[in-house]
mmCIF file of C-alpha atoms in Angstrom:
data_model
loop_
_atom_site.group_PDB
_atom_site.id
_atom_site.type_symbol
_atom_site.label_atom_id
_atom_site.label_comp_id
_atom_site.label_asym_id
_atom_site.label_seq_id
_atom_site.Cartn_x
_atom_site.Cartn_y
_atom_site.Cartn_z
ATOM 1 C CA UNK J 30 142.573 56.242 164.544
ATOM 2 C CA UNK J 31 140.417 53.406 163.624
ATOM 3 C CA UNK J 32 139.436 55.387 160.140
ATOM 4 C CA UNK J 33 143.241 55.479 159.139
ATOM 5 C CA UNK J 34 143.476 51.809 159.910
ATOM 6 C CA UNK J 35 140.378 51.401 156.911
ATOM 7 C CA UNK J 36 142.283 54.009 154.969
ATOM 8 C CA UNK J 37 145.289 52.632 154.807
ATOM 9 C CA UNK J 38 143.225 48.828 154.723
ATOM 10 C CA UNK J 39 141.094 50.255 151.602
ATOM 11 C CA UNK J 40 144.851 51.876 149.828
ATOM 12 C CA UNK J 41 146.478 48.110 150.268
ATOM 13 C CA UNK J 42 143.213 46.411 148.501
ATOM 14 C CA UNK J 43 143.300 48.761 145.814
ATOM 15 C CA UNK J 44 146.668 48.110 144.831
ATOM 16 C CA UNK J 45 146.486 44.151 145.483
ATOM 17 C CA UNK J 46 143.465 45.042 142.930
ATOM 18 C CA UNK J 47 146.045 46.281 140.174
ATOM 19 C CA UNK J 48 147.743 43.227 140.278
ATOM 20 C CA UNK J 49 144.897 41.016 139.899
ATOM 21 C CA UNK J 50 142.532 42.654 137.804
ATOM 22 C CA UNK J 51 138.967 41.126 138.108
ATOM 23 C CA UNK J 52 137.458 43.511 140.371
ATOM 24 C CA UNK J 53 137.302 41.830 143.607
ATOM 25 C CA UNK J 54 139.558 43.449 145.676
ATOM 26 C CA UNK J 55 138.879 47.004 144.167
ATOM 27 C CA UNK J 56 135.418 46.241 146.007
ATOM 28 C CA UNK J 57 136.421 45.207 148.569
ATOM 29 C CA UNK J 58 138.874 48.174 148.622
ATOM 30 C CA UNK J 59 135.778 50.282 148.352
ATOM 31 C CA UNK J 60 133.914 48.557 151.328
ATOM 32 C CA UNK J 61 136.706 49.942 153.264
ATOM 33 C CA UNK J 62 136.652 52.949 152.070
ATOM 34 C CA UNK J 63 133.344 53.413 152.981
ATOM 35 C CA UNK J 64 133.786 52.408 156.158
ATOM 36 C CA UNK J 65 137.020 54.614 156.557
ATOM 37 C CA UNK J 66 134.121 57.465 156.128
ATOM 38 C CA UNK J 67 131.381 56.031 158.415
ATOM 39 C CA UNK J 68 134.460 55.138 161.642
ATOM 40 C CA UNK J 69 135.636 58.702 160.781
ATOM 41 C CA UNK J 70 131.704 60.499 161.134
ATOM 42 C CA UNK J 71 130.557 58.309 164.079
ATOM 43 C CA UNK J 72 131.532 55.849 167.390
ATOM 44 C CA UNK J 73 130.513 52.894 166.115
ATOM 45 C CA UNK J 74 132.794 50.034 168.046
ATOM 46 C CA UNK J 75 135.379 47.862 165.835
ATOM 47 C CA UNK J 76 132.088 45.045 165.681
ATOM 48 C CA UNK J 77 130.186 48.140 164.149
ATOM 49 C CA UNK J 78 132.865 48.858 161.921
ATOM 50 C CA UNK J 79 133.054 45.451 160.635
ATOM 51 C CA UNK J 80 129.126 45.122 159.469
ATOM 52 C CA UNK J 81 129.348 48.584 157.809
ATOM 53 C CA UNK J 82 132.596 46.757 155.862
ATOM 54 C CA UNK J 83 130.499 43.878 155.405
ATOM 55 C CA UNK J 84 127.372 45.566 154.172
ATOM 56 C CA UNK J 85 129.222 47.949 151.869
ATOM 57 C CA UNK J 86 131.706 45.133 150.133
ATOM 58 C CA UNK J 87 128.471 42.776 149.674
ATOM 59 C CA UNK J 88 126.491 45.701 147.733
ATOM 60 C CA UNK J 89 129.324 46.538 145.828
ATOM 61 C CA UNK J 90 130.468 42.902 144.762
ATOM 62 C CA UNK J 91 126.965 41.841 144.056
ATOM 63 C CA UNK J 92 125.472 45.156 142.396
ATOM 64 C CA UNK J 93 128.600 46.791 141.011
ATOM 65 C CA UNK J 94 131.297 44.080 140.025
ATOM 66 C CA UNK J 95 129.295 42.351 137.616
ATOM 67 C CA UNK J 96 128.683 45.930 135.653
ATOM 68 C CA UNK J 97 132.112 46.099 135.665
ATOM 69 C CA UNK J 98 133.065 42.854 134.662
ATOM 70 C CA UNK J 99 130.693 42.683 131.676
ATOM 71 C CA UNK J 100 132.292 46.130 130.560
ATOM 72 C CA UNK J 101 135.804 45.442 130.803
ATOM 73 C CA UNK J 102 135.752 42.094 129.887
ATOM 74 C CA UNK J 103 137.272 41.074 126.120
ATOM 75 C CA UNK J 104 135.230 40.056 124.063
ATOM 76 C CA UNK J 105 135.722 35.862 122.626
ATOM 77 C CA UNK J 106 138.531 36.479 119.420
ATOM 78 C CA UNK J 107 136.916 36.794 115.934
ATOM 79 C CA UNK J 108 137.327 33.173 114.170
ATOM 80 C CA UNK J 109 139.252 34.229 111.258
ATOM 81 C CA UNK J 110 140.655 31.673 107.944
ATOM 82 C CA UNK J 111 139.387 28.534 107.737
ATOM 83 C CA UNK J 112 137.529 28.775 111.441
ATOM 84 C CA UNK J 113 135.568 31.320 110.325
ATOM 85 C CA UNK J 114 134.045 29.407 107.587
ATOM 86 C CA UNK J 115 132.401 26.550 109.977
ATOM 87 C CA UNK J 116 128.608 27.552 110.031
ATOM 88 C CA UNK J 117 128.368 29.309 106.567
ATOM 89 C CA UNK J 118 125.729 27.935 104.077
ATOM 90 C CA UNK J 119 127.656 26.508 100.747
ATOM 91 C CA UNK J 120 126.041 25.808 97.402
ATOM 92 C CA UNK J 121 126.504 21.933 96.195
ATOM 93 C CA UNK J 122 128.239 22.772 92.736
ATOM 94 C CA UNK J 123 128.876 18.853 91.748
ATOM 95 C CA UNK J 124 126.852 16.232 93.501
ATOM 96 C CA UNK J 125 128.363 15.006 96.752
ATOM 97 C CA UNK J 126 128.535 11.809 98.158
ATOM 98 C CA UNK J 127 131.641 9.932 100.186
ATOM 99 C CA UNK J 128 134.205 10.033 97.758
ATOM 100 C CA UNK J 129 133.627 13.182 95.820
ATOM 101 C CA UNK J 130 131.737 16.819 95.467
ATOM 102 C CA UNK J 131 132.564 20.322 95.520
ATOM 103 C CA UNK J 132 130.768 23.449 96.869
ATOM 104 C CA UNK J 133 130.817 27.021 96.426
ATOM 105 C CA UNK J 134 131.470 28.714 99.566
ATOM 106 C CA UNK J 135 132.269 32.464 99.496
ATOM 107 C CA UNK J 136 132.705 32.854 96.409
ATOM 108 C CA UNK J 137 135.535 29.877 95.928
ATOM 109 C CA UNK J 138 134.751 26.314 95.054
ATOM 110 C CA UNK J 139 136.100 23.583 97.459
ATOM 111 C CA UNK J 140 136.200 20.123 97.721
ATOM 112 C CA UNK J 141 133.271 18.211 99.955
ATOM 113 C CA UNK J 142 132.277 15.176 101.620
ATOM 114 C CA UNK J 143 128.643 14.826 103.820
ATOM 115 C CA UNK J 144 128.981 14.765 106.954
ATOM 116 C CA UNK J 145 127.028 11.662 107.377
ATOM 117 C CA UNK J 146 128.362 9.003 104.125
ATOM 118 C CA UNK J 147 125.457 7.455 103.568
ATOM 119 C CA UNK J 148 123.964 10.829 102.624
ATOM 120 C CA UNK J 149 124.552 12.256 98.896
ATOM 121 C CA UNK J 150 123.342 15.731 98.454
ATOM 122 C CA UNK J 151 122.808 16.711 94.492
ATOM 123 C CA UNK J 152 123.647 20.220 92.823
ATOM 124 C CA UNK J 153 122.041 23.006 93.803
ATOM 125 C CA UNK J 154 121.549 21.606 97.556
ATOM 126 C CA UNK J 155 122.253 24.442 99.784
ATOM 127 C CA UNK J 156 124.480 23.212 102.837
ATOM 128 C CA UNK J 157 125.705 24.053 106.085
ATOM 129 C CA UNK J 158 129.375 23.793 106.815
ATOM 130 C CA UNK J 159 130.153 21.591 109.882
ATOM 131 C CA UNK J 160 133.756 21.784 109.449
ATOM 132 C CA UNK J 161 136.850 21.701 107.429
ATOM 133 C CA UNK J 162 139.010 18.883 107.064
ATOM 134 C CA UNK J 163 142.521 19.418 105.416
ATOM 135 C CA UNK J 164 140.716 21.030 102.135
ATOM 136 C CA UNK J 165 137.982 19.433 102.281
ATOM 137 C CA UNK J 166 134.305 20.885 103.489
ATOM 138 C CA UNK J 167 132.323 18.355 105.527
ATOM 139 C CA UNK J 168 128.950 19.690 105.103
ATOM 140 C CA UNK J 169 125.234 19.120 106.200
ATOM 141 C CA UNK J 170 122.269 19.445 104.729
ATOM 142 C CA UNK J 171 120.374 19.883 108.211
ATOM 143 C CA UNK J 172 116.199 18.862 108.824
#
């Protein structure tokens, strides 16, 4: 009788796990599972019962959830347009200083302004892009 009672218990987690999704209940779920196996092969008392649960939904939350977390977990969004160009390396086509420069990043040429303005990076000058600002390329040359 006691095993149905974790049957039905471990059926209930399981579906509260569909509507959640991060794995915690499905563990738990399988904790009573378990013990739905172990009150159905032996007399352990409810107490008994209860550590088996414990035992089982510990191992499974700290040696299985994380596997399955890391698996089905999305992965961060690929920065695309003008996000994606933060961190490139530019080419200093016209020297820049506050008020005016371009660079040639991927293949166009933009408009750009150091990212410090005291600093004034001359052609050539390979920079790092720290950000974009409207159309303009605030860049760095970096130590």
């Amino acid at each position: 009788m006691v095993a149905l009672l974790w049957l039905v218990g471990a059926v209930i987690l399981a579906a509260g796990e569909a509507l959640s999704g991060d794995f915690f209940l499905l563990m738990l779920a399988g904790g009573a599972l378990g013990t739905a196996g172990v009150s159905a092969l032996t007399d352990f008392p409810v107490w008994g019962d209860a550590i088996v649960f414990a035992i089982l939904s510990g191992a499974l939350i700290l040696g299985v959830r994380p596997v399955l977390t890391r698996r089905f977990s999305t992965p961060p969004p690929t920065p695309t347009g003008i996000a994606a160009l933060t961190g490139r390396s530019a080419q200093v086509i016209d020297a820049i200083d506050q008020h005016s420069g371009t660079v040639r990043l991927d293949g166009d040429v933009w408009t750009a302004r150091p990212l410090d303005p005291t600093e004034v990076y001359t052609a050539g000058t390979t920079v790092t892009v720290m950000k974009i600002d409207g159309a303009t390329a605030v860049v760095w040359k970096g130590p």
